[in-house]
PDB file of C-alpha atoms in Angstrom:
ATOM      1  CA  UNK A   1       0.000   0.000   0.000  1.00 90.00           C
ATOM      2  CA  UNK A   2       1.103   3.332  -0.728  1.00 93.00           C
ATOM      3  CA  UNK A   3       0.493   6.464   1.547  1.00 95.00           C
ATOM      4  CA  UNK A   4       1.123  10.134   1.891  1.00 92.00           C
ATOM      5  CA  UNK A   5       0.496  11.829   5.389  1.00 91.00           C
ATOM      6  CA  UNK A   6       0.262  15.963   5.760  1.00 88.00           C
ATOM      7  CA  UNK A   7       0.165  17.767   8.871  1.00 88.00           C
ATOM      8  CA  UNK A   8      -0.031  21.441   8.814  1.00 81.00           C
ATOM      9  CA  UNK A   9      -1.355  22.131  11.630  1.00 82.00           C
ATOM     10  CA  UNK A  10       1.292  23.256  13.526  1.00 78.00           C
ATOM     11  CA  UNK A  11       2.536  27.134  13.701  1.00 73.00           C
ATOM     12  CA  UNK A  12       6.126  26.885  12.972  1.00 76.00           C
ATOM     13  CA  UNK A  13       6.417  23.080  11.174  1.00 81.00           C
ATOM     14  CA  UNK A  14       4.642  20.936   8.613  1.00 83.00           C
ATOM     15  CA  UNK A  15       5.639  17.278   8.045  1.00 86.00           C
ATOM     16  CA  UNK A  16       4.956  15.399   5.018  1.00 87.00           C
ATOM     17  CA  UNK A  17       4.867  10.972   5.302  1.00 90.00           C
ATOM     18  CA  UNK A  18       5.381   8.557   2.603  1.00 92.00           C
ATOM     19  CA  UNK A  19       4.732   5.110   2.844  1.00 93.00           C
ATOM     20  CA  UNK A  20       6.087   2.982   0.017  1.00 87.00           C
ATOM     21  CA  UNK A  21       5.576  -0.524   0.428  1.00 83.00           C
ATOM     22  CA  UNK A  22       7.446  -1.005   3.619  1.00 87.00           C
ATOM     23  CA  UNK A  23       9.369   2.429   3.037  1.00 90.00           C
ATOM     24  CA  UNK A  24       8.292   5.533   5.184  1.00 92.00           C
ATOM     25  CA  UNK A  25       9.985   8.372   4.839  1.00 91.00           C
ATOM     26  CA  UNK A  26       9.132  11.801   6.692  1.00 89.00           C
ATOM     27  CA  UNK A  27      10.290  15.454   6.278  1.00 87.00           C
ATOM     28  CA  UNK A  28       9.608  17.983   8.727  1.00 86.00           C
ATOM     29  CA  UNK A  29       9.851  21.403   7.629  1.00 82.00           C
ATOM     30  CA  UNK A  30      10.316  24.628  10.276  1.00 77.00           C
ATOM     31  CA  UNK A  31       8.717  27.746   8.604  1.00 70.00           C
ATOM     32  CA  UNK A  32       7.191  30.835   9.590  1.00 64.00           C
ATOM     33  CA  UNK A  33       4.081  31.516  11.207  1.00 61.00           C
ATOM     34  CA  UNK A  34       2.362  33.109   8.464  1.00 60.00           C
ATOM     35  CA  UNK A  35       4.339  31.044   5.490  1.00 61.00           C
ATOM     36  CA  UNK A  36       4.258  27.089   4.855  1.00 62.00           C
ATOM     37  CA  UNK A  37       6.699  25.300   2.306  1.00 63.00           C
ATOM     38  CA  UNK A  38       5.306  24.489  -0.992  1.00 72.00           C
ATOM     39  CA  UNK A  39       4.011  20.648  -1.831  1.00 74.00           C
ATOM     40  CA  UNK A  40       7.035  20.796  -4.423  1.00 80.00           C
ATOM     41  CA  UNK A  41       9.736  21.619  -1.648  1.00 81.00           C
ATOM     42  CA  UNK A  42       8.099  18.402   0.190  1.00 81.00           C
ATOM     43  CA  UNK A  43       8.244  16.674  -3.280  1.00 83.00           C
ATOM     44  CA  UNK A  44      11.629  17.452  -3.674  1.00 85.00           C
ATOM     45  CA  UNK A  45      12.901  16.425  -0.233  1.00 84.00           C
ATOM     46  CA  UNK A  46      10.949  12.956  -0.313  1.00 85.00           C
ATOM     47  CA  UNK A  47      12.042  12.313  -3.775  1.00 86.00           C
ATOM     48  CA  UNK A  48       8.158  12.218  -5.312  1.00 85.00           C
ATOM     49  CA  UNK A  49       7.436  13.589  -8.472  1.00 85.00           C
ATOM     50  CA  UNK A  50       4.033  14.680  -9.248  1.00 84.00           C
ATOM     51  CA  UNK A  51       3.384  11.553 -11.747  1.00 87.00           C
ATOM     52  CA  UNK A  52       3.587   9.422  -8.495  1.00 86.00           C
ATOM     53  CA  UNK A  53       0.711  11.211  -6.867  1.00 90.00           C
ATOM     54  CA  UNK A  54      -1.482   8.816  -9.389  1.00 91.00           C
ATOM     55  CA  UNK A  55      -0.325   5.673  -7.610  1.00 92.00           C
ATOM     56  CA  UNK A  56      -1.210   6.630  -4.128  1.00 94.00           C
ATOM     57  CA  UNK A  57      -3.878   4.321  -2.820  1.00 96.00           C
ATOM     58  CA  UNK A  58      -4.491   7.056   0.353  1.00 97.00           C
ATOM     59  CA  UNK A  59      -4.412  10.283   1.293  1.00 95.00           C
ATOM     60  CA  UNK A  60      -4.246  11.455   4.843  1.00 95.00           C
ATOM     61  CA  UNK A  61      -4.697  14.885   6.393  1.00 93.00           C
ATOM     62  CA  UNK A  62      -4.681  16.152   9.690  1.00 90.00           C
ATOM     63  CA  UNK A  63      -7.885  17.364  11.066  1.00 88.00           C
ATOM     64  CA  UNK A  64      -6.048  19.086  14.021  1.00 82.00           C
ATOM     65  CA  UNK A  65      -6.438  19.887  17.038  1.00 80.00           C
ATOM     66  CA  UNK A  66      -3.304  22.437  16.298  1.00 72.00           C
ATOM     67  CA  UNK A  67      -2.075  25.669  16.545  1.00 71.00           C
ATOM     68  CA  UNK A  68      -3.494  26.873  13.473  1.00 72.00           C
ATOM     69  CA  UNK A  69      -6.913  26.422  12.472  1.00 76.00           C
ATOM     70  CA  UNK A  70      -6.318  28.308   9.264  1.00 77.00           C
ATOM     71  CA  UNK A  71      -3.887  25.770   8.052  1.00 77.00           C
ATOM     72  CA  UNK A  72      -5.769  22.575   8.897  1.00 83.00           C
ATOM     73  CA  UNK A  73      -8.917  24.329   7.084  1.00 86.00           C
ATOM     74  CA  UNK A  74      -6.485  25.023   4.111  1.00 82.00           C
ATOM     75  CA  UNK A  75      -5.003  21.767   3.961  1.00 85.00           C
ATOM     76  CA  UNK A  76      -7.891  19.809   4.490  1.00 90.00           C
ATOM     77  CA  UNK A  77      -9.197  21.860   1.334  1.00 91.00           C
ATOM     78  CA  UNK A  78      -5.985  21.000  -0.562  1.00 88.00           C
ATOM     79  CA  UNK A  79      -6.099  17.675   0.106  1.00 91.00           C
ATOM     80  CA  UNK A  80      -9.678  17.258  -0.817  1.00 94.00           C
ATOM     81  CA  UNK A  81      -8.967  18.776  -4.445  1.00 93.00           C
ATOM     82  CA  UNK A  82      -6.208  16.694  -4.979  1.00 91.00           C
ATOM     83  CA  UNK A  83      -7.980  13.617  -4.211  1.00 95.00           C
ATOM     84  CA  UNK A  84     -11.189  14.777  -6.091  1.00 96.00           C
ATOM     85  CA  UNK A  85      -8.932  15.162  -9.174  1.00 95.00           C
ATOM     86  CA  UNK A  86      -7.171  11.769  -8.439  1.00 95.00           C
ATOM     87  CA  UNK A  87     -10.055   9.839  -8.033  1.00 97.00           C
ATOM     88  CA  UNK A  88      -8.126   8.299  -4.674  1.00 97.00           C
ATOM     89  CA  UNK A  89      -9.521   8.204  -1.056  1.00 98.00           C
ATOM     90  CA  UNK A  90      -8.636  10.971   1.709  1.00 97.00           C
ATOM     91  CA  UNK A  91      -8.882  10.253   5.368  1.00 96.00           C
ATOM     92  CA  UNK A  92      -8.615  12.626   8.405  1.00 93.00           C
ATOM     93  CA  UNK A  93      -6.573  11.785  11.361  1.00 91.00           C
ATOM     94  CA  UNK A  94      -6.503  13.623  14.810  1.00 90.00           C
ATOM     95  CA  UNK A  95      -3.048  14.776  15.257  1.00 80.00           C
ATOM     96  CA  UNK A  96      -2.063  15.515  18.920  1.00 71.00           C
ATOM     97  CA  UNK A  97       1.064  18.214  18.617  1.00 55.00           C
TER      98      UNK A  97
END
């Protein structure tokens, strides 16, 4: 099974999971308050490129609680789009910080 994992919820860091297989990797990125890193600097670091997204089998997003309800509504919305688009399932997961 193949997995990506997004938590924005935090202020200051986002994290990005893959699981490949039997394969996870994880990048956590520090930021600003008001700024996140792009989806391609999380791309970059984990070594997807967008063509992969298609093979997915799940999407998961963190629902919060957090320290910015702003970002979990935003990435929730992403997350929904891209998985609209993709024809894949999304999933929410509570995410204690």
């Amino acid at each position: 099974m193949k997995i990506i994992s997004y938590d924005g919820s935090m202020q200051e860091k986002s994290s990005m999971s893959v699981l490949l297989e039997n394969d996870i990797k994880t990048e956590i990125i520090d930021h600003g308050k008001k700024t996140r890193p792009s989806w391609e600097t999380f791309f970059k670091k984990l070594h997807l490129r967008h063509e992969d997204l298609s093979n997915i089998d799940l999407f998961l997003v963190c629902t919060g609680p957090g320290s910015s309800y702003t970002a979990v509504r935003s990435s929730v919305s992403f997350f929904k789009a891209l998985c609209t688009g993709l024809n894949k399932p999304l999933a929410g997961i509570s995410c204690e910080n």
